[in-house]
Tab-separated table of C-alpha atoms in Angstrom:
chain	number	residue	atom	x	y	z
A	1321	MET	CA	0.030	-0.011	0.024
A	1322	THR	CA	1.513	3.269	-0.980
A	1323	GLU	CA	1.863	6.154	1.540
A	1324	PRO	CA	-0.734	8.878	1.298
A	1325	HIS	CA	0.158	12.068	-0.691
A	1326	SER	CA	1.505	14.760	1.571
A	1327	THR	CA	1.629	18.365	1.060
A	1328	GLY	CA	4.355	19.003	3.560
A	1329	SER	CA	6.495	17.716	6.329
A	1330	ASN	CA	5.625	16.595	9.986
A	1331	GLY	CA	5.956	20.232	10.752
A	1332	SER	CA	3.262	21.243	8.348
A	1333	PHE	CA	1.172	18.358	9.653
A	1334	GLY	CA	1.573	19.750	13.205
A	1335	ALA	CA	0.680	23.285	12.090
A	1336	TYR	CA	-2.449	21.925	10.334
A	1337	GLN	CA	-3.539	20.176	13.715
A	1338	ARG	CA	-2.694	23.366	15.605
A	1339	ARG	CA	-5.002	25.410	13.281
A	1340	PHE	CA	-7.633	22.759	13.709
A	1341	LEU	CA	-7.279	22.755	17.432
A	1342	LEU	CA	-7.654	26.557	17.652
A	1343	SER	CA	-10.790	26.457	15.481
A	1344	ALA	CA	-12.304	23.691	17.262
A	1345	GLY	CA	-11.329	25.072	20.612
A	1346	GLY	CA	-12.933	28.452	19.702
A	1347	SER	CA	-16.066	26.687	18.411
A	1348	LEU	CA	-16.323	24.692	21.592
A	1349	ALA	CA	-15.940	27.877	23.704
A	1350	LEU	CA	-18.604	29.528	21.674
A	1351	ARG	CA	-20.893	26.422	21.983
A	1352	ILE	CA	-20.406	26.612	25.745
A	1353	ILE	CA	-21.388	30.157	25.908
A	1354	ALA	CA	-24.393	29.320	23.638
A	1355	ALA	CA	-25.311	26.578	26.073
A	1356	GLY	CA	-25.301	28.947	28.845
A	1357	LEU	CA	-27.461	31.401	26.923
A	1358	GLY	CA	-29.820	28.707	25.858
A	1359	PHE	CA	-30.178	27.541	29.386
A	1360	LEU	CA	-31.126	30.990	30.585
A	1361	ILE	CA	-33.638	31.460	27.713
A	1362	MET	CA	-35.158	27.908	28.530
A	1363	LEU	CA	-35.314	28.746	32.166
A	1364	ILE	CA	-37.226	31.926	31.460
A	1365	LEU	CA	-39.613	30.564	28.823
A	1366	ALA	CA	-40.343	27.617	31.151
A	1367	ARG	CA	-40.880	29.537	34.351
A	1368	VAL	CA	-42.993	32.159	32.558
A	1369	LEU	CA	-44.901	30.139	30.138
A	1370	GLY	CA	-45.333	26.890	32.270
A	1371	ALA	CA	-45.480	23.403	30.548
A	1372	LYS	CA	-48.526	23.912	28.402
A	1373	ASP	CA	-47.677	27.324	26.844
A	1374	TYR	CA	-43.932	26.192	26.521
A	1375	GLY	CA	-45.248	23.088	24.670
A	1376	VAL	CA	-47.157	25.506	22.262
A	1377	TYR	CA	-43.944	27.513	21.654
A	1378	ALA	CA	-41.948	24.296	21.118
A	1379	TYR	CA	-44.475	22.880	18.735
A	1380	ALA	CA	-44.345	26.012	16.540
A	1381	MET	CA	-40.547	26.160	16.524
A	1382	ALA	CA	-40.421	22.354	15.552
A	1383	TRP	CA	-42.463	23.094	12.586
A	1384	ILE	CA	-40.190	25.760	11.562
A	1385	GLY	CA	-37.256	23.456	11.878
A	1386	VAL	CA	-38.970	20.908	9.562
A	1387	LEU	CA	-39.952	23.795	6.883
A	1388	GLY	CA	-36.407	24.850	7.017
A	1389	VAL	CA	-35.341	21.677	5.136
A	1390	PRO	CA	-37.282	22.125	1.836
A	1391	ALA	CA	-36.512	25.877	2.107
A	1392	THR	CA	-32.785	25.481	2.148
A	1393	LEU	CA	-32.713	22.467	-0.341
A	1394	GLY	CA	-29.455	21.121	1.074
A	1395	PHE	CA	-27.545	24.272	-0.017
A	1396	PRO	CA	-25.924	25.185	3.358
A	1397	GLN	CA	-23.600	22.101	3.428
A	1398	MET	CA	-23.036	22.211	-0.251
A	1399	ILE	CA	-22.031	25.874	0.101
A	1400	VAL	CA	-19.502	25.098	2.892
A	1401	ARG	CA	-17.838	22.437	0.656
A	1402	ASN	CA	-17.855	24.255	-2.661
A	1403	VAL	CA	-16.822	27.624	-1.406
A	1404	ALA	CA	-13.774	25.947	0.340
A	1405	VAL	CA	-12.948	24.144	-2.825
A	1406	TYR	CA	-13.546	27.117	-5.330
A	1407	GLN	CA	-11.473	29.325	-3.044
A	1408	GLU	CA	-8.681	26.784	-3.147
A	1409	ARG	CA	-8.739	26.572	-6.851
A	1410	GLY	CA	-9.206	30.351	-7.402
A	1411	GLU	CA	-12.549	29.705	-9.211
A	1412	TRP	CA	-13.996	33.023	-8.055
A	1413	ALA	CA	-16.761	33.305	-10.802
A	1414	LEU	CA	-18.206	29.986	-9.808
A	1415	LEU	CA	-17.979	31.032	-6.201
A	1416	ALA	CA	-19.900	34.347	-6.850
A	1417	GLY	CA	-22.603	32.465	-8.881
A	1418	LEU	CA	-23.053	29.866	-6.274
A	1419	LEU	CA	-23.793	32.433	-3.446
A	1420	ARG	CA	-25.928	34.521	-5.735
A	1421	LEU	CA	-28.165	31.633	-7.067
A	1422	THR	CA	-28.538	29.795	-3.680
A	1423	THR	CA	-29.490	33.110	-1.914
A	1424	ARG	CA	-32.270	33.932	-4.468
A	1425	ILE	CA	-33.567	30.351	-4.426
A	1426	VAL	CA	-33.996	29.962	-0.622
A	1427	VAL	CA	-35.417	33.330	-0.185
A	1428	SER	CA	-38.152	32.518	-2.947
A	1429	VAL	CA	-38.845	29.009	-1.748
A	1430	SER	CA	-39.079	29.978	1.955
A	1431	PHE	CA	-41.559	32.881	1.269
A	1432	VAL	CA	-43.754	30.517	-0.889
A	1433	LEU	CA	-43.667	27.848	1.810
A	1434	ALA	CA	-44.608	30.337	4.477
A	1435	ALA	CA	-47.506	31.755	2.450
A	1436	VAL	CA	-48.842	28.382	1.481
A	1437	CYS	CA	-48.541	26.894	4.975
A	1438	GLY	CA	-50.041	29.970	6.560
A	1439	LEU	CA	-53.079	29.783	4.234
A	1440	ILE	CA	-53.644	26.105	4.830
A	1441	VAL	CA	-53.476	26.524	8.666
A	1442	TRP	CA	-55.708	29.581	8.756
A	1443	VAL	CA	-58.430	27.932	6.522
A	1444	ARG	CA	-58.270	24.708	8.454
A	1445	TRP	CA	-57.916	25.928	12.157
A	1446	GLY	CA	-58.230	29.558	12.146
A	1447	SER	CA	-61.889	29.663	13.218
A	1448	ARG	CA	-61.583	27.063	15.899
A	1449	GLU	CA	-61.834	27.994	19.631
A	1450	ASN	CA	-59.083	25.676	20.775
A	1451	ASN	CA	-56.496	26.872	18.223
A	1452	SER	CA	-53.495	27.946	20.430
A	1453	MET	CA	-51.046	25.731	18.564
A	1454	PRO	CA	-52.155	26.615	14.986
A	1455	LEU	CA	-52.130	30.343	15.786
A	1456	ALA	CA	-48.634	30.058	17.439
A	1457	PHE	CA	-47.479	28.439	14.211
A	1458	LEU	CA	-48.846	31.176	12.231
A	1459	VAL	CA	-46.943	33.924	14.307
A	1460	ALA	CA	-43.779	31.736	13.830
A	1461	LEU	CA	-43.890	31.557	10.054
A	1462	PRO	CA	-42.107	34.827	9.413
A	1463	ILE	CA	-39.023	33.338	11.185
A	1464	LEU	CA	-38.686	30.922	8.201
A	1465	PRO	CA	-37.347	33.076	5.394
A	1466	VAL	CA	-34.992	34.958	7.835
A	1467	ILE	CA	-33.504	31.954	9.488
A	1468	VAL	CA	-32.801	30.028	6.172
A	1469	LEU	CA	-30.993	33.134	4.830
A	1470	VAL	CA	-28.903	33.218	8.081
A	1471	GLN	CA	-27.946	29.587	7.435
A	1472	ILE	CA	-26.712	30.522	3.906
A	1473	ARG	CA	-24.664	33.455	5.104
A	1474	GLN	CA	-23.131	31.268	7.890
A	1475	ALA	CA	-22.312	28.496	5.465
A	1476	ALA	CA	-20.488	30.845	3.110
A	1477	LEU	CA	-18.483	32.286	5.976
A	1478	ARG	CA	-17.467	28.778	7.164
A	1479	GLY	CA	-16.633	28.001	3.636
A	1480	PHE	CA	-14.220	30.875	3.636
A	1481	HIS	CA	-12.742	29.346	6.709
A	1482	ASP	CA	-14.048	32.051	8.898
A	1483	ILE	CA	-15.289	29.574	11.449
A	1484	MET	CA	-15.984	31.841	14.259
A	1485	ARG	CA	-18.128	34.379	12.477
A	1486	GLY	CA	-19.743	31.547	10.578
A	1487	GLN	CA	-21.281	30.403	13.940
A	1488	LEU	CA	-21.710	33.736	15.917
A	1489	PRO	CA	-25.124	34.756	14.365
A	1490	GLU	CA	-26.844	31.562	15.328
A	1491	LEU	CA	-24.953	30.830	18.539
A	1492	PHE	CA	-24.333	34.252	20.040
A	1493	VAL	CA	-26.142	37.088	18.382
A	1494	ARG	CA	-29.569	35.430	18.233
A	1495	PRO	CA	-29.601	34.090	21.732
A	1496	VAL	CA	-28.174	37.274	23.219
A	1497	PHE	CA	-30.842	39.473	21.632
A	1498	PHE	CA	-33.604	36.841	22.220
A	1499	LEU	CA	-32.665	36.871	25.924
A	1500	LEU	CA	-32.559	40.748	26.152
A	1501	LEU	CA	-35.993	40.913	24.507
A	1502	LEU	CA	-37.513	38.302	26.772
A	1503	LEU	CA	-36.115	40.217	29.836
A	1504	LEU	CA	-37.562	43.457	28.400
A	1505	LEU	CA	-41.067	41.829	27.883
A	1506	PHE	CA	-41.007	40.380	31.416
A	1507	GLY	CA	-39.799	43.644	32.911
A	1508	LEU	CA	-42.579	45.704	31.128
A	1509	PHE	CA	-45.522	43.302	31.479
A	1510	GLY	CA	-44.517	40.791	34.280
A	1511	ARG	CA	-45.183	37.925	31.940
A	1512	PHE	CA	-45.520	37.153	28.181
A	1513	SER	CA	-47.439	34.609	25.981
A	1514	ALA	CA	-45.968	31.923	23.645
A	1515	LYS	CA	-47.024	34.095	20.632
A	1516	LEU	CA	-45.127	37.116	22.045
A	1517	ALA	CA	-42.028	34.866	22.754
A	1518	LEU	CA	-42.093	33.694	19.145
A	1519	PHE	CA	-42.252	37.405	17.845
A	1520	ALA	CA	-39.321	38.237	20.005
A	1521	ASN	CA	-37.487	35.189	18.441
A	1522	PHE	CA	-38.227	36.684	14.895
A	1523	LEU	CA	-36.676	39.979	15.951
A	1524	ALA	CA	-33.520	38.325	17.222
A	1525	VAL	CA	-33.095	36.129	14.172
A	1526	SER	CA	-33.456	39.314	11.937
A	1527	ILE	CA	-30.735	41.119	13.823
A	1528	SER	CA	-28.520	38.008	13.375
A	1529	LEU	CA	-29.132	38.130	9.616
A	1530	VAL	CA	-28.095	41.692	9.379
A	1531	LEU	CA	-24.753	41.059	11.124
A	1532	ALA	CA	-24.042	37.859	9.249
A	1533	THR	CA	-24.646	39.845	5.950
A	1534	ILE	CA	-22.170	42.489	7.107
A	1535	TRP	CA	-19.523	39.974	8.127
A	1536	LEU	CA	-19.729	38.041	4.817
A	1537	GLY	CA	-19.522	41.281	2.889
A	1538	LYS	CA	-16.123	42.026	4.796
A	1539	VAL	CA	-14.911	38.640	4.169
A	1540	ARG	CA	-15.589	38.962	0.313
A	1541	LYS	CA	-13.942	42.481	0.118
A	1542	GLY	CA	-10.601	40.984	0.189
A	1543	LYS	CA	-11.406	38.485	-2.617
A	1544	PRO	CA	-11.039	39.191	-6.424
A	1545	ILE	CA	-13.962	41.202	-7.857
A	1546	VAL	CA	-16.279	39.085	-10.251
A	1547	ARG	CA	-18.217	41.006	-12.939
A	1548	ILE	CA	-19.845	38.047	-14.546
A	1549	PRO	CA	-20.646	35.175	-12.211
A	1550	VAL	CA	-20.572	31.578	-13.539
A	1551	PHE	CA	-23.481	29.231	-12.793
A	1552	SER	CA	-23.162	25.438	-12.665
A	1553	VAL	CA	-26.869	25.007	-11.749
A	1554	GLY	CA	-27.096	21.251	-12.806
A	1555	SER	CA	-24.111	20.020	-10.739
A	1556	TRP	CA	-25.035	22.194	-7.774
A	1557	PHE	CA	-28.568	20.736	-7.577
A	1558	TYR	CA	-27.258	17.316	-8.236
A	1559	GLU	CA	-24.883	17.750	-5.309
A	1560	ALA	CA	-27.326	19.415	-3.100
A	1561	LEU	CA	-30.316	16.898	-3.594
A	1562	PRO	CA	-28.843	14.074	-1.459
A	1563	LEU	CA	-27.789	16.550	1.139
A	1564	ALA	CA	-31.280	17.898	1.307
A	1565	VAL	CA	-32.617	14.438	1.768
A	1566	VAL	CA	-30.043	13.810	4.539
A	1567	ALA	CA	-30.982	17.011	6.097
A	1568	GLY	CA	-34.669	16.182	5.803
A	1569	MET	CA	-34.203	12.770	7.449
A	1570	GLN	CA	-31.954	14.398	10.211
A	1571	THR	CA	-34.700	16.877	10.850
A	1572	ILE	CA	-37.300	14.319	11.021
A	1573	ASN	CA	-35.127	12.406	13.530
A	1574	PHE	CA	-34.764	15.678	15.512
A	1575	GLN	CA	-38.382	17.042	15.305
A	1576	ALA	CA	-40.623	13.827	14.820
A	1577	ASP	CA	-40.816	13.130	18.516
A	1578	MET	CA	-41.946	16.691	19.281
A	1579	LEU	CA	-44.556	16.765	16.565
A	1580	ILE	CA	-45.902	13.362	17.177
A	1581	LEU	CA	-46.012	13.727	20.993
A	1582	GLY	CA	-47.609	17.287	20.688
A	1583	THR	CA	-50.150	15.980	18.244
A	1584	ILE	CA	-51.096	12.834	20.156
A	1585	LYS	CA	-50.680	13.952	23.897
A	1586	GLY	CA	-51.056	17.815	23.654
A	1587	PRO	CA	-48.838	20.803	24.564
A	1588	THR	CA	-48.513	20.032	28.249
A	1589	ASP	CA	-46.671	16.620	27.753
A	1590	LEU	CA	-44.772	18.215	24.916
A	1591	GLY	CA	-43.593	21.078	27.187
A	1592	VAL	CA	-42.301	18.541	29.751
A	1593	TYR	CA	-40.559	16.523	27.158
A	1594	ALA	CA	-39.092	19.461	25.307
A	1595	ILE	CA	-37.303	20.657	28.400
A	1596	SER	CA	-35.834	17.219	29.006
A	1597	ARG	CA	-34.769	17.002	25.300
A	1598	ARG	CA	-33.251	20.467	25.387
A	1599	LEU	CA	-31.013	19.656	28.441
A	1600	SER	CA	-29.998	16.389	26.811
A	1601	ASP	CA	-29.065	18.298	23.504
A	1602	PHE	CA	-26.446	20.130	25.366
A	1603	LEU	CA	-24.344	16.997	25.308
A	1604	ALA	CA	-24.041	17.234	21.640
A	1605	PHE	CA	-22.561	20.722	21.760
A	1606	GLY	CA	-18.919	19.655	21.883
A	1607	LEU	CA	-19.475	17.387	18.727
A	1608	LEU	CA	-21.203	20.159	16.762
A	1609	ALA	CA	-18.276	22.588	17.774
A	1610	ALA	CA	-15.704	20.040	16.350
A	1611	GLU	CA	-17.741	19.316	13.296
A	1612	THR	CA	-18.041	22.997	12.420
A	1613	ALA	CA	-14.284	23.440	12.768
A	1614	VAL	CA	-13.416	20.301	10.814
A	1615	ALA	CA	-16.011	20.450	7.909
A	1616	PRO	CA	-14.187	22.725	5.560
A	1617	ARG	CA	-11.030	20.762	6.029
A	1618	ILE	CA	-12.483	17.397	5.463
A	1619	ALA	CA	-13.081	18.377	1.854
A	1620	SER	CA	-9.669	19.696	1.282
A	1621	LEU	CA	-7.851	16.830	2.904
A	1622	TYR	CA	-9.994	14.172	1.127
A	1623	ALA	CA	-9.514	15.727	-2.277
A	1624	SER	CA	-5.711	15.992	-1.868
A	1625	ARG	CA	-5.611	12.378	-0.588
A	1626	GLU	CA	-4.220	13.378	2.792
A	1627	ARG	CA	-5.838	10.259	4.508
A	1628	ALA	CA	-3.392	9.955	7.445
A	1629	MET	CA	-4.077	13.628	8.313
A	1630	LEU	CA	-7.772	13.215	7.769
A	1631	GLN	CA	-8.003	10.199	10.007
A	1632	ALA	CA	-6.075	12.147	12.846
A	1633	ILE	CA	-8.234	15.228	12.611
A	1634	VAL	CA	-11.535	13.231	12.632
A	1635	VAL	CA	-10.567	11.028	15.691
A	1636	LYS	CA	-9.134	14.291	17.440
A	1637	SER	CA	-12.401	16.114	16.994
A	1638	GLY	CA	-14.374	13.066	18.436
A	1639	ARG	CA	-12.082	13.034	21.421
A	1640	MET	CA	-12.396	16.679	21.992
A	1641	ALA	CA	-16.148	16.372	21.939
A	1642	MET	CA	-15.931	13.647	24.688
A	1643	VAL	CA	-13.964	15.841	26.902
A	1644	PHE	CA	-16.898	18.330	26.838
A	1645	VAL	CA	-19.396	15.491	27.296
A	1646	ALA	CA	-17.947	13.826	30.528
A	1647	PRO	CA	-18.724	16.674	32.982
A	1648	VAL	CA	-22.187	17.552	31.382
A	1649	VAL	CA	-23.111	13.908	31.785
A	1650	LEU	CA	-22.222	13.981	35.586
A	1651	ILE	CA	-24.185	17.188	36.043
A	1652	LEU	CA	-27.350	15.666	34.427
A	1653	VAL	CA	-27.083	12.338	36.211
A	1654	PHE	CA	-26.739	13.912	39.668
A	1655	PHE	CA	-28.449	17.157	39.379
A	1656	GLY	CA	-30.895	16.558	36.369
A	1657	LYS	CA	-33.985	16.361	38.557
A	1658	ASP	CA	-33.075	19.521	40.371
A	1659	LEU	CA	-32.506	21.314	37.056
A	1660	LEU	CA	-35.958	20.147	35.961
A	1661	GLU	CA	-37.579	21.434	39.166
A	1662	VAL	CA	-35.851	24.795	38.698
A	1663	MET	CA	-37.804	25.061	35.578
A	1664	GLY	CA	-41.003	24.464	37.362
A	1665	PRO	CA	-42.541	21.569	39.442
A	1666	GLU	CA	-44.475	20.224	36.533
A	1667	PHE	CA	-41.210	19.577	34.533
A	1668	SER	CA	-39.734	17.086	37.161
A	1669	SER	CA	-41.702	14.264	35.665
A	1670	GLY	CA	-39.391	14.409	32.512
A	1671	PHE	CA	-36.286	12.972	34.390
A	1672	SER	CA	-36.666	9.489	33.117
A	1673	ALA	CA	-36.830	10.875	29.545
A	1674	LEU	CA	-33.790	13.048	30.237
A	1675	MET	CA	-31.668	9.961	31.257
A	1676	ILE	CA	-32.768	7.966	28.198
A	1677	LEU	CA	-31.985	10.889	25.831
A	1678	ALA	CA	-28.677	11.638	27.519
A	1679	THR	CA	-27.567	8.047	27.041
A	1680	ALA	CA	-28.322	8.225	23.348
A	1681	GLN	CA	-26.469	11.517	23.009
A	1682	VAL	CA	-23.281	10.059	24.606
A	1683	ILE	CA	-23.351	7.274	22.103
A	1684	ASN	CA	-23.937	9.693	19.349
A	1685	VAL	CA	-20.740	11.802	20.374
A	1686	LEU	CA	-18.796	8.505	20.589
A	1687	PHE	CA	-19.515	7.889	16.808
A	1688	GLY	CA	-17.768	11.113	16.051
A	1689	PRO	CA	-18.305	13.445	12.990
A	1690	ASN	CA	-19.678	10.825	10.649
A	1691	GLY	CA	-22.190	13.129	9.129
A	1692	GLN	CA	-19.670	15.655	8.106
A	1693	LEU	CA	-17.267	13.036	6.827
A	1694	ALA	CA	-20.061	11.632	4.519
A	1695	ILE	CA	-21.086	14.830	3.233
A	1696	HIS	CA	-17.574	16.370	2.380
A	1697	THR	CA	-16.219	13.110	0.978
A	1698	GLY	CA	-18.936	12.745	-1.590
A	1699	HIS	CA	-20.851	9.903	0.204
A	1700	GLY	CA	-24.060	11.982	0.763
A	1701	LYS	CA	-26.217	9.359	-0.890
A	1702	GLY	CA	-25.027	6.575	1.439
A	1703	ALA	CA	-25.610	8.873	4.488
A	1704	MET	CA	-29.154	9.623	3.046
A	1705	VAL	CA	-29.918	5.898	3.142
A	1706	CYS	CA	-28.598	5.391	6.784
A	1707	VAL	CA	-30.387	8.527	8.175
A	1708	ALA	CA	-33.575	7.508	6.265
A	1709	VAL	CA	-33.516	4.262	8.043
A	1710	GLY	CA	-33.179	6.027	11.282
A	1711	ALA	CA	-35.960	8.368	10.496
A	1712	CYS	CA	-38.339	5.495	9.703
A	1713	VAL	CA	-37.396	3.817	13.012
A	1714	ASN	CA	-38.021	7.039	14.866
A	1715	ILE	CA	-41.459	7.750	13.265
A	1716	SER	CA	-42.568	4.051	13.650
A	1717	LEU	CA	-41.394	3.849	17.319
A	1718	ASN	CA	-42.955	7.160	18.242
A	1719	PHE	CA	-46.405	6.212	16.921
A	1720	LEU	CA	-45.933	2.964	18.539
A	1721	LEU	CA	-44.801	4.035	21.923
A	1722	VAL	CA	-46.215	7.462	22.456
A	1723	PRO	CA	-49.808	6.478	22.897
A	1724	ARG	CA	-48.977	4.168	25.791
A	1725	TRP	CA	-45.944	5.768	27.439
A	1726	GLY	CA	-46.209	9.380	26.551
A	1727	VAL	CA	-42.897	11.412	27.176
A	1728	VAL	CA	-40.793	8.211	28.134
A	1729	GLY	CA	-42.037	6.379	24.926
A	1730	SER	CA	-41.000	9.411	22.816
A	1731	ALA	CA	-37.528	9.372	24.471
A	1732	LEU	CA	-37.010	5.636	23.822
A	1733	ALA	CA	-38.010	6.176	20.141
A	1734	THR	CA	-35.766	9.025	19.664
A	1735	GLY	CA	-32.901	7.296	21.440
A	1736	VAL	CA	-33.038	4.155	19.473
A	1737	SER	CA	-33.277	5.957	16.144
A	1738	LEU	CA	-30.219	8.135	16.886
A	1739	VAL	CA	-28.022	5.247	17.679
A	1740	THR	CA	-29.331	3.230	14.759
A	1741	TRP	CA	-28.544	5.636	12.063
A	1742	ASN	CA	-25.105	6.533	13.614
A	1743	LEU	CA	-24.072	2.834	13.721
A	1744	LEU	CA	-25.089	2.310	10.058
A	1745	LEU	CA	-23.393	5.429	8.822
A	1746	THR	CA	-20.122	4.683	10.634
A	1747	ILE	CA	-19.960	1.174	9.317
A	1748	TYR	CA	-20.639	2.462	5.826
A	1749	LEU	CA	-18.114	5.155	5.873
A	1750	TYR	CA	-15.286	2.845	7.065
A	1751	ARG	CA	-15.998	0.499	4.251
A	1752	ARG	CA	-16.141	3.339	1.585
A	1753	THR	CA	-13.310	5.500	2.857
A	1754	GLY	CA	-11.273	3.544	5.406
A	1755	ILE	CA	-11.756	6.378	7.900
A	1756	ARG	CA	-12.796	5.332	11.516
A	1757	THR	CA	-14.819	8.090	13.072
A	1758	LEU	CA	-15.234	6.429	16.508
A	1759	ALA	CA	-13.498	8.554	19.165
A	1760	VAL	CA	-12.043	5.483	20.868
A	1761	PHE	CA	-9.768	4.648	17.853
A	1762	SER	CA	-6.391	6.138	17.333
């Protein structure tokens, strides 16, 4: 077996790892700050709204997450990969065309989706007396076109290797302004409704879009000016389609439990479950930080056949994520019930669900950045199949378990599906690329 092609000496390999560690470390620090802000926001929403209205809020935001998939069409991940590659090759006309076309498409699609869904919901449920969840969804719809455009801007920034500013709008700017607006509402009125919280979220997302647009403009100022963009529409859509399906399946895995539980059991059970799941989601922040830092580098290393360096970076990112996970697990195990009671006494019944979801998230982190490896090595179609299997497991088990076991049944369904697609994808990637993503490998 021949040695993998190398672009430099061991010194360059070490420099590359140092750059990765700085990016990943900065991303992890930002994720920790975001986790703190997210906890404060969750605490305020839970304490002010209570389980029922928090469930109404969570149900509306879950639908926005689902609609975001067809609105973005798989473009964000494709943009990260192609912007990095086009910049590396100096193909500035293609880069300009990519950003222009994807921006126009996602804005158009998201506005059409919001209008059509709004009309359907209003005609079907607008005149009903017990319509708090449909009306909250209508209030949340303006968030859709704004949030998908933020995703496009952030993807471009990360493709330019501006990793930190490619995360700030979503992880810092939006939660900071959302938190400030919630505090302002509470200070002025003493309480607020789920609909008012959704409107505050819309304002915060809009502010993050403005800053993301400014930052992307600054990054592009130092690049060559392109008068006539080049469009490779067919190849971009061909590349984005499997990514869109993968994103759709991942979103189903992420939101199916919320939507099915809310529909079958109502907003109160959903509110209890949503808080437990949100706490368990903090365990994945370390992995998300490492993935964000490593994503643009995976495409470059795989294209240049730097397999040894790619293996080292992938494993290192998984181990860094595990360092973050360990203390968070201990906090949830020993103080999880207390944390739930801080949110309100009605949320403490979600502790069993919290433990189930936390176990699944630890296993998820152990599997490493397999999703990013699949996307940025051209194995999106294989990932699509693996995640689709997980989504089918998720939906089937939720419909089977939720009617009988409610919150705990939804947690079991979500945990099993998360482990299932991770296992399938990790095995598939090892057979296709020879890269082992499990953090326990060296």
